[in-house]
Tab-separated table of C-alpha atoms in Angstrom:
chain	number	residue	atom	x	y	z
A	48	MET	CA	-177.043	13.231	88.673
A	49	GLU	CA	-176.867	10.174	86.457
A	50	ASN	CA	-174.904	7.169	87.735
A	51	PRO	CA	-173.539	4.126	85.843
A	52	LYS	CA	-175.721	1.047	85.338
A	53	ILE	CA	-173.290	-1.238	87.162
A	54	ARG	CA	-171.558	-0.283	90.432
A	55	PHE	CA	-169.715	-2.083	93.197
A	56	LYS	CA	-171.614	-2.523	96.449
A	57	GLY	CA	-171.135	0.186	99.022
A	58	PHE	CA	-170.839	3.059	96.561
A	59	THR	CA	-173.910	5.279	96.363
A	60	LYS	CA	-172.633	8.846	96.025
A	61	ASP	CA	-173.328	10.683	92.796
A	62	TRP	CA	-170.505	10.985	90.308
A	63	GLU	CA	-169.115	14.486	89.866
A	64	GLN	CA	-168.598	16.613	86.772
A	65	ARG	CA	-165.207	18.093	85.954
A	66	LYS	CA	-162.967	18.836	82.983
A	67	LEU	CA	-160.056	16.641	81.936
A	68	GLY	CA	-157.742	19.600	82.537
A	69	ASP	CA	-158.525	19.117	86.248
A	70	VAL	CA	-157.512	15.461	85.980
A	71	PHE	CA	-154.240	15.558	84.002
A	72	GLU	CA	-150.995	17.429	84.035
A	73	GLN	CA	-149.132	17.454	80.723
A	74	THR	CA	-145.483	16.365	80.786
A	75	SER	CA	-142.769	16.944	78.199
A	76	ASN	CA	-139.491	15.330	79.196
A	77	LEU	CA	-137.340	15.182	76.059
A	78	VAL	CA	-134.799	12.347	75.890
A	79	ASN	CA	-132.190	10.906	73.553
A	80	PRO	CA	-132.812	7.126	73.498
A	81	LYS	CA	-129.211	6.289	72.563
A	82	GLU	CA	-127.491	8.583	75.046
A	83	ASP	CA	-129.991	7.978	77.847
A	84	GLU	CA	-130.197	4.227	77.076
A	85	ILE	CA	-133.990	4.244	76.949
A	86	GLU	CA	-135.855	1.785	74.729
A	87	LEU	CA	-137.804	3.247	71.823
A	88	TRP	CA	-141.491	2.303	71.919
A	89	SER	CA	-144.503	3.098	69.760
A	90	LEU	CA	-148.242	3.379	70.293
A	91	THR	CA	-151.032	1.413	68.597
A	92	VAL	CA	-154.809	1.502	68.862
A	93	GLU	CA	-154.907	-2.258	69.489
A	94	ASP	CA	-152.128	-2.709	72.042
A	95	GLY	CA	-151.297	0.713	73.469
A	96	LEU	CA	-147.582	1.053	74.213
A	97	THR	CA	-145.694	-1.389	71.989
A	98	LYS	CA	-141.993	-2.135	71.862
A	99	LYS	CA	-140.662	-0.799	68.550
A	100	SER	CA	-138.895	-4.010	67.572
A	101	ASP	CA	-142.115	-5.938	68.152
A	102	ARG	CA	-143.917	-3.815	65.567
A	103	TYR	CA	-141.595	-2.376	62.932
A	104	ASN	CA	-138.423	-0.365	62.841
A	105	ARG	CA	-138.863	3.221	61.667
A	106	GLU	CA	-135.570	4.632	62.906
A	107	PHE	CA	-134.658	5.647	59.349
A	108	LEU	CA	-137.590	8.118	59.424
A	109	VAL	CA	-136.332	9.866	62.564
A	110	LYS	CA	-134.136	12.862	61.788
A	111	LYS	CA	-133.119	13.777	65.341
A	112	ASP	CA	-132.082	11.424	68.114
A	113	ASP	CA	-133.379	13.862	70.742
A	114	ASN	CA	-136.841	14.232	69.208
A	115	PHE	CA	-138.419	11.854	71.730
A	116	LYS	CA	-140.449	12.103	74.908
A	117	GLU	CA	-139.978	10.075	78.053
A	118	VAL	CA	-142.930	8.022	79.292
A	119	ARG	CA	-142.214	7.366	82.955
A	120	PRO	CA	-143.765	4.585	85.061
A	121	GLY	CA	-147.400	5.524	85.659
A	122	ASP	CA	-147.493	8.025	82.784
A	123	ILE	CA	-150.181	8.045	80.111
A	124	VAL	CA	-149.390	8.733	76.457
A	125	TYR	CA	-151.654	9.304	73.482
A	126	ASN	CA	-151.429	10.058	69.766
A	127	PRO	CA	-153.368	13.280	69.013
A	128	MET	CA	-153.994	12.185	65.400
A	129	ASN	CA	-155.491	8.826	66.408
A	130	MET	CA	-157.101	9.779	69.708
A	131	THR	CA	-160.559	9.468	68.100
A	132	LEU	CA	-159.720	5.782	67.537
A	133	GLY	CA	-158.495	5.208	71.088
A	134	ALA	CA	-154.707	5.400	70.586
A	135	VAL	CA	-153.856	5.647	74.286
A	136	GLY	CA	-151.184	3.840	76.282
A	137	TYR	CA	-150.240	3.455	79.937
A	138	ASN	CA	-146.755	2.682	81.196
A	139	GLY	CA	-147.372	0.032	83.808
A	140	MET	CA	-143.725	-1.036	83.782
A	141	ALA	CA	-141.031	-0.177	86.301
A	142	LYS	CA	-138.919	1.551	83.648
A	143	SER	CA	-139.202	4.618	81.424
A	144	VAL	CA	-139.512	4.287	77.641
A	145	ALA	CA	-139.159	6.799	74.806
A	146	VAL	CA	-141.839	7.641	72.243
A	147	SER	CA	-142.209	10.021	69.325
A	148	GLY	CA	-142.019	13.668	70.294
A	149	TYR	CA	-145.330	14.178	68.511
A	150	TYR	CA	-147.194	12.123	71.104
A	151	THR	CA	-148.727	13.762	74.167
A	152	THR	CA	-147.547	12.531	77.566
A	153	MET	CA	-149.332	13.287	80.817
A	154	VAL	CA	-149.806	12.136	84.375
A	155	ALA	CA	-152.930	11.926	86.547
A	156	LYS	CA	-153.083	14.475	89.332
A	157	GLU	CA	-153.451	13.608	93.017
A	158	ASN	CA	-156.660	11.816	94.050
A	159	TYR	CA	-157.146	10.281	90.612
A	160	ASP	CA	-156.483	6.582	90.129
A	161	THR	CA	-154.182	6.124	87.144
A	162	TYR	CA	-155.552	2.763	86.003
A	163	TYR	CA	-159.146	3.960	86.279
A	164	ILE	CA	-158.241	7.006	84.182
A	165	ASN	CA	-156.306	4.895	81.659
A	166	THR	CA	-159.282	2.546	81.272
A	167	TRP	CA	-161.748	5.396	80.877
A	168	LEU	CA	-159.600	7.052	78.198
A	169	LYS	CA	-160.155	4.028	75.920
A	170	SER	CA	-163.835	3.545	76.740
A	171	PRO	CA	-166.621	4.011	74.152
A	172	GLN	CA	-167.857	7.014	76.148
A	173	ALA	CA	-164.457	8.729	75.967
A	174	ILE	CA	-164.008	8.064	72.236
A	175	ARG	CA	-167.384	9.655	71.509
A	176	LEU	CA	-166.250	12.751	73.403
A	177	TYR	CA	-162.961	12.937	71.482
A	178	ARG	CA	-164.870	12.823	68.208
A	179	THR	CA	-167.150	15.613	69.399
A	180	TYR	CA	-164.328	17.922	70.499
A	181	ALA	CA	-161.621	17.040	67.950
A	182	THR	CA	-160.371	19.945	65.830
A	183	GLY	CA	-159.708	19.880	62.097
A	184	SER	CA	-161.833	20.398	59.010
A	185	LEU	CA	-161.322	16.907	57.605
A	186	ILE	CA	-162.414	13.859	59.625
A	187	GLU	CA	-159.252	11.937	58.751
A	188	LYS	CA	-157.105	14.848	59.987
A	189	GLN	CA	-158.957	15.628	63.202
A	190	ARG	CA	-156.736	15.903	66.271
A	191	VAL	CA	-157.122	16.085	70.018
A	192	GLN	CA	-154.207	18.151	71.312
A	193	PHE	CA	-153.836	18.593	75.069
A	194	PRO	CA	-155.538	22.049	75.183
A	195	THR	CA	-158.568	20.450	73.499
A	196	LEU	CA	-158.461	17.425	75.791
A	197	SER	CA	-158.360	19.757	78.802
A	198	ILE	CA	-161.775	21.284	78.094
A	199	ILE	CA	-163.634	17.990	77.635
A	200	PRO	CA	-166.245	17.589	80.400
A	201	VAL	CA	-166.468	14.240	82.183
A	202	THR	CA	-168.286	12.647	85.089
A	203	PHE	CA	-166.104	10.646	87.498
A	204	PRO	CA	-166.645	8.952	90.891
A	205	LYS	CA	-164.810	9.655	94.121
A	206	TYR	CA	-161.221	8.417	94.438
A	207	GLU	CA	-162.125	5.268	96.427
A	208	GLU	CA	-164.575	4.109	93.767
A	209	GLN	CA	-162.045	4.914	91.040
A	210	ILE	CA	-159.546	2.588	92.748
A	211	LYS	CA	-162.124	-0.213	92.857
A	212	ILE	CA	-163.045	0.164	89.191
A	213	GLY	CA	-159.415	0.533	88.126
A	214	SER	CA	-158.420	-2.603	90.020
A	215	TYR	CA	-161.261	-4.553	88.381
A	216	PHE	CA	-160.191	-3.616	84.856
A	217	HIS	CA	-156.537	-4.153	85.748
A	218	SER	CA	-157.400	-7.758	86.671
A	219	ILE	CA	-159.273	-8.271	83.390
A	220	ASP	CA	-156.373	-6.813	81.391
A	221	ASN	CA	-153.913	-9.101	83.195
A	222	LEU	CA	-156.030	-12.143	82.342
A	223	ILE	CA	-156.293	-11.063	78.698
A	224	THR	CA	-152.517	-10.614	78.558
A	225	LEU	CA	-151.994	-14.020	80.194
A	226	HIS	CA	-154.126	-15.870	77.642
A	227	GLN	CA	-152.639	-13.876	74.742
A	228	ARG	CA	-149.146	-14.800	75.918
A	229	LYS	CA	-150.007	-18.484	76.339
A	230	CYS	CA	-151.669	-18.506	72.915
A	231	GLU	CA	-148.586	-16.986	71.273
A	232	GLN	CA	-146.239	-19.327	73.143
A	233	THR	CA	-148.214	-22.358	71.981
A	234	LYS	CA	-148.242	-21.073	68.392
A	235	LYS	CA	-144.457	-20.661	68.518
A	236	MET	CA	-144.052	-24.154	69.887
A	237	LYS	CA	-146.280	-25.546	67.130
A	238	LYS	CA	-144.238	-23.741	64.483
A	239	TYR	CA	-141.039	-25.152	65.952
A	240	MET	CA	-142.416	-28.702	66.131
A	241	LEU	CA	-143.707	-28.516	62.557
A	242	GLN	CA	-140.107	-27.966	61.507
A	243	LYS	CA	-138.733	-30.718	63.727
A	244	MET	CA	-141.404	-33.418	63.386
A	245	PHE	CA	-141.522	-33.368	59.583
A	246	PRO	CA	-138.510	-34.075	57.324
A	247	GLN	CA	-136.737	-30.985	56.020
A	248	ASN	CA	-134.440	-30.321	53.040
A	249	GLY	CA	-134.791	-33.740	51.397
A	250	ALA	CA	-134.346	-35.777	54.589
A	251	LYS	CA	-136.201	-39.101	54.818
A	252	VAL	CA	-136.954	-38.862	58.549
A	253	PRO	CA	-137.663	-35.951	60.921
A	254	GLU	CA	-135.328	-34.752	63.680
A	255	ILE	CA	-137.874	-35.464	66.431
A	256	ARG	CA	-139.835	-38.714	66.425
A	257	PHE	CA	-142.020	-40.701	68.784
A	258	ASP	CA	-140.404	-43.785	70.324
A	259	GLY	CA	-140.782	-47.049	68.430
A	260	PHE	CA	-140.801	-45.647	64.888
A	261	THR	CA	-137.634	-46.127	62.850
A	262	TYR	CA	-138.652	-46.657	59.200
A	263	ASP	CA	-137.977	-44.014	56.537
A	264	TRP	CA	-140.942	-41.873	55.618
A	265	GLU	CA	-142.312	-42.514	52.138
A	266	GLN	CA	-142.531	-39.959	49.369
A	267	ARG	CA	-145.974	-39.465	47.837
A	268	LYS	CA	-147.727	-36.895	45.711
A	269	LEU	CA	-150.210	-34.740	47.607
A	270	GLY	CA	-152.820	-35.451	44.925
A	271	GLU	CA	-152.489	-39.181	45.693
A	272	ILE	CA	-153.359	-38.575	49.322
A	273	LEU	CA	-156.153	-36.008	49.115
A	274	GLU	CA	-159.140	-35.718	46.817
A	275	TYR	CA	-161.072	-32.506	46.289
A	276	GLU	CA	-164.665	-31.346	45.979
A	277	GLN	CA	-165.847	-28.074	44.451
A	278	PRO	CA	-167.714	-25.757	46.876
A	279	GLY	CA	-170.423	-24.624	44.440
A	280	PRO	CA	-173.401	-26.487	46.007
A	281	TYR	CA	-172.585	-25.058	49.455
A	282	ILE	CA	-172.340	-21.309	48.717
A	283	VAL	CA	-174.777	-19.093	50.656
A	284	ASP	CA	-177.515	-17.250	48.785
A	285	SER	CA	-177.547	-14.336	51.238
A	286	THR	CA	-174.827	-12.646	53.277
A	287	ASP	CA	-177.299	-11.298	55.836
A	288	TYR	CA	-175.545	-13.069	58.693
A	289	ASP	CA	-176.724	-13.115	62.288
A	290	ASN	CA	-175.078	-14.681	65.332
A	291	SER	CA	-178.443	-16.120	66.370
A	292	TYR	CA	-178.431	-18.397	63.302
A	293	SER	CA	-177.010	-21.892	63.589
A	294	THR	CA	-174.894	-22.620	60.498
A	295	PRO	CA	-171.435	-21.006	60.218
A	296	VAL	CA	-170.300	-19.522	56.911
A	297	LEU	CA	-166.588	-20.157	56.426
A	298	THR	CA	-163.648	-18.802	54.492
A	299	ALA	CA	-160.272	-20.476	54.150
A	300	GLY	CA	-158.644	-17.147	54.998
A	301	GLN	CA	-157.584	-15.785	58.365
A	302	SER	CA	-161.050	-14.699	59.503
A	303	PHE	CA	-162.362	-18.297	59.079
A	304	ILE	CA	-165.942	-17.758	60.346
A	305	LEU	CA	-167.578	-14.903	58.442
A	306	GLY	CA	-170.918	-15.173	60.220
A	307	TYR	CA	-173.926	-17.453	60.636
A	308	THR	CA	-176.783	-18.207	58.270
A	309	ASN	CA	-180.281	-19.628	58.685
A	310	GLU	CA	-180.243	-21.288	55.269
A	311	THR	CA	-181.010	-25.000	55.509
A	312	ALA	CA	-180.182	-26.199	51.986
A	313	GLY	CA	-176.724	-26.926	50.656
A	314	ILE	CA	-174.971	-27.466	53.974
A	315	LYS	CA	-171.621	-29.242	53.801
A	316	LYS	CA	-171.689	-32.043	56.350
A	317	ALA	CA	-168.552	-32.501	58.427
A	318	THR	CA	-168.041	-34.199	61.794
A	319	PRO	CA	-165.090	-35.198	64.008
A	320	ASP	CA	-165.306	-38.654	62.367
A	321	ASN	CA	-165.605	-37.199	58.851
A	322	PRO	CA	-163.719	-33.886	58.779
A	323	VAL	CA	-162.641	-31.867	55.751
A	324	ILE	CA	-159.869	-29.402	54.985
A	325	ILE	CA	-160.960	-26.200	53.268
A	326	PHE	CA	-158.223	-24.906	50.980
A	327	ASP	CA	-158.100	-21.372	49.545
A	328	ASP	CA	-157.278	-21.898	45.877
A	329	PHE	CA	-155.635	-18.476	45.547
A	330	THR	CA	-153.843	-17.777	48.858
A	331	THR	CA	-153.248	-21.527	49.605
A	332	SER	CA	-154.226	-21.038	53.266
A	333	SER	CA	-156.285	-23.832	54.791
A	334	HIS	CA	-158.404	-24.830	57.791
A	335	TYR	CA	-159.317	-28.167	59.335
A	336	VAL	CA	-163.110	-28.354	59.833
A	337	ASP	CA	-165.053	-30.962	61.814
A	338	PHE	CA	-168.495	-29.316	61.881
A	339	SER	CA	-171.156	-28.646	59.240
A	340	PHE	CA	-170.963	-25.335	57.378
A	341	LYS	CA	-171.599	-23.268	54.278
A	342	VAL	CA	-169.189	-21.008	52.367
A	343	LYS	CA	-169.338	-17.606	50.713
A	344	SER	CA	-166.941	-18.089	47.820
A	345	SER	CA	-166.117	-20.630	45.124
A	346	ALA	CA	-162.406	-19.825	45.416
A	347	MET	CA	-161.628	-22.899	47.483
A	348	LYS	CA	-161.531	-26.684	47.491
A	349	PHE	CA	-162.825	-29.179	50.060
A	350	LEU	CA	-160.140	-31.793	50.704
A	351	THR	CA	-160.667	-35.277	52.139
A	352	LEU	CA	-158.571	-38.441	52.339
A	353	LYS	CA	-158.549	-40.857	49.420
A	354	ASN	CA	-157.501	-43.702	51.700
A	355	ASP	CA	-158.686	-44.223	55.268
A	356	THR	CA	-155.322	-45.764	56.178
A	357	ASP	CA	-153.999	-42.186	56.377
A	358	ASP	CA	-154.623	-39.852	59.335
A	359	ILE	CA	-156.224	-36.605	58.175
A	360	TYR	CA	-154.887	-34.494	61.044
A	361	CYS	CA	-151.346	-35.586	60.261
A	362	ILE	CA	-151.897	-34.880	56.554
A	363	ASN	CA	-153.410	-31.503	57.443
A	364	ASN	CA	-150.112	-30.607	59.105
A	365	VAL	CA	-148.153	-31.933	56.130
A	366	LEU	CA	-150.163	-29.471	54.031
A	367	GLU	CA	-149.638	-26.689	56.577
A	368	ASN	CA	-145.886	-27.328	56.553
A	369	ILE	CA	-145.468	-26.826	52.794
A	370	ASP	CA	-143.221	-23.823	52.197
A	371	TYR	CA	-144.928	-22.152	49.256
A	372	ILE	CA	-145.753	-18.494	48.606
A	373	PRO	CA	-148.138	-17.779	45.698
A	374	ALA	CA	-146.456	-15.620	43.075
A	375	SER	CA	-149.526	-14.921	40.949
A	376	HIS	CA	-153.305	-14.704	41.218
A	377	GLU	CA	-154.244	-18.155	39.969
A	378	ARG	CA	-155.831	-21.331	41.267
A	379	HIS	CA	-153.281	-23.623	42.867
A	380	TRP	CA	-154.737	-26.949	43.999
A	381	ILE	CA	-155.181	-28.861	40.746
A	382	SER	CA	-152.298	-27.382	38.758
A	383	ILE	CA	-149.675	-27.091	41.499
A	384	PHE	CA	-150.411	-28.622	44.894
A	385	THR	CA	-151.559	-32.045	43.687
A	386	ASN	CA	-148.133	-32.487	42.083
A	387	PHE	CA	-146.108	-31.669	45.191
A	388	ASP	CA	-143.958	-34.513	46.518
A	389	VAL	CA	-144.331	-34.807	50.300
A	390	ARG	CA	-142.881	-37.114	52.931
A	391	VAL	CA	-145.384	-38.941	55.152
A	392	PRO	CA	-144.994	-41.757	57.687
A	393	SER	CA	-145.579	-45.166	56.142
A	394	SER	CA	-147.101	-46.282	59.446
A	395	ARG	CA	-150.720	-45.336	60.217
A	396	GLU	CA	-149.807	-45.488	63.921
A	397	GLU	CA	-147.043	-42.890	63.505
A	398	GLN	CA	-149.356	-40.665	61.490
A	399	LYS	CA	-151.959	-40.875	64.258
A	400	SER	CA	-149.404	-40.089	66.985
A	401	ILE	CA	-148.309	-36.987	65.082
A	402	GLY	CA	-151.903	-35.995	64.315
A	403	ASP	CA	-152.948	-36.354	67.960
A	404	TYR	CA	-149.960	-34.288	69.122
A	405	PHE	CA	-150.769	-31.357	66.851
A	406	ARG	CA	-154.479	-31.693	67.569
A	407	ASN	CA	-153.702	-31.141	71.266
A	408	LEU	CA	-151.616	-28.072	70.431
A	409	ASP	CA	-154.400	-26.647	68.246
A	410	THR	CA	-156.908	-27.312	71.035
A	411	LEU	CA	-154.725	-25.359	73.492
A	412	ILE	CA	-154.372	-22.478	71.033
A	413	ALA	CA	-158.142	-22.397	70.479
A	414	LEU	CA	-158.776	-22.565	74.234
A	415	HIS	CA	-156.572	-19.558	75.024
A	416	GLN	CA	-157.924	-17.612	72.060
A	417	ARG	CA	-161.504	-18.327	73.131
A	418	LYS	CA	-160.776	-17.274	76.723
A	419	CYS	CA	-159.144	-14.113	75.417
A	420	ASP	CA	-162.125	-13.301	73.180
A	421	GLU	CA	-164.567	-13.942	76.047
A	422	LEU	CA	-162.628	-11.622	78.357
A	423	LYS	CA	-162.486	-8.905	75.710
A	424	LYS	CA	-166.219	-9.234	75.167
A	425	MET	CA	-166.847	-8.989	78.909
A	426	LYS	CA	-164.528	-5.982	79.185
A	427	LYS	CA	-166.358	-4.236	76.334
A	428	TYR	CA	-169.698	-4.808	78.071
A	429	MET	CA	-168.396	-3.537	81.407
A	430	LEU	CA	-166.842	-0.469	79.767
A	431	GLN	CA	-170.257	0.388	78.380
A	432	ASN	CA	-171.973	-0.036	81.748
A	433	MET	CA	-169.474	1.058	84.429
A	434	PHE	CA	-168.858	4.553	83.039
A	435	ILE	CA	-171.074	7.531	82.271
A	436	TYR	CA	-171.367	9.285	78.941
A	437	HIS	CA	-172.580	12.765	79.807
A	438	LEU	CA	-172.004	15.267	77.006
A	439	ILE	CA	-172.253	18.884	78.143
A	440	LEU	CA	-171.220	21.207	75.327
A	441	GLY	CA	-169.826	24.558	76.344
A	442	LEU	CA	-169.263	23.608	79.990
């Protein structure tokens, strides 16, 4: 019998074949969230069980208040329509929650470790099995109802090894959650401080200020502070990116790094001493960049300081704090943003203090995001190597 590539020491017995119907017992406890005072939750591919208010409110689509299922502590829930994408959740809380009555709820039988099972259900091996056994003529409408799930053959270890594997992935998930939470908390704090450390609603000074600074901030046009460069000379010739290449290809949008190129000509030089701000001319989003790069699109501007008496990190946050939502698909920097009146500290020292403060916050955000990405990458690798994909049709 085949065994996984990676195992904990002390476990040598072959894994055993069974069907998922031997592992799970379906549950169907209908509840009324209002009468039973149970919170209404949803299910996503990315986050599993998700509090409804944290995602979006769809109560207006629900016709019956009792058309919900209870997910008790330790229960597993999945969406039959999105099972082939990994839409599975585990209630690791000490309270029950309610979900759509369309979802399937189930519990692991005796001698099966719930967290091991929950982890396996979202593994690449499991998703390949769902796609093999899913019913429905159209791919986008394929479903995995519980009777179908029950006949899927799997290969699992003994209970003691399940506990060990489940505990390992539980620890990884806790660390991922920890860094995600710290990242979000720091982002919220940054958003709050952007509102408090920059003047609002025509004020000449901010609400929160570093000690020793008392002068009014001066009003200047953004185009008097920043100059721009067109990105044309730095656009990549090929989009055949590879992570083994050395030069990042950037966008001013949310994804930021699109990939890496091996092209050596037309590289935009940037360093911590000579950084630039890349500004999306259409969406008006921006990024501070202190390393050399290339870009994919001409729909941006490279911004640098006109006067070295200003602090670019402070000005970057002035730009980030502008409350503007594009109303049309047009270029914005030259025609609109350069004419904006902004308040900036007249003192270079105050600018630097503000810039350093937000630089530290951005460093913390990047640190937690990087840790989170590293843990997710490690989890993905371990999922591929600590489980067995053993397809046996017709078992």
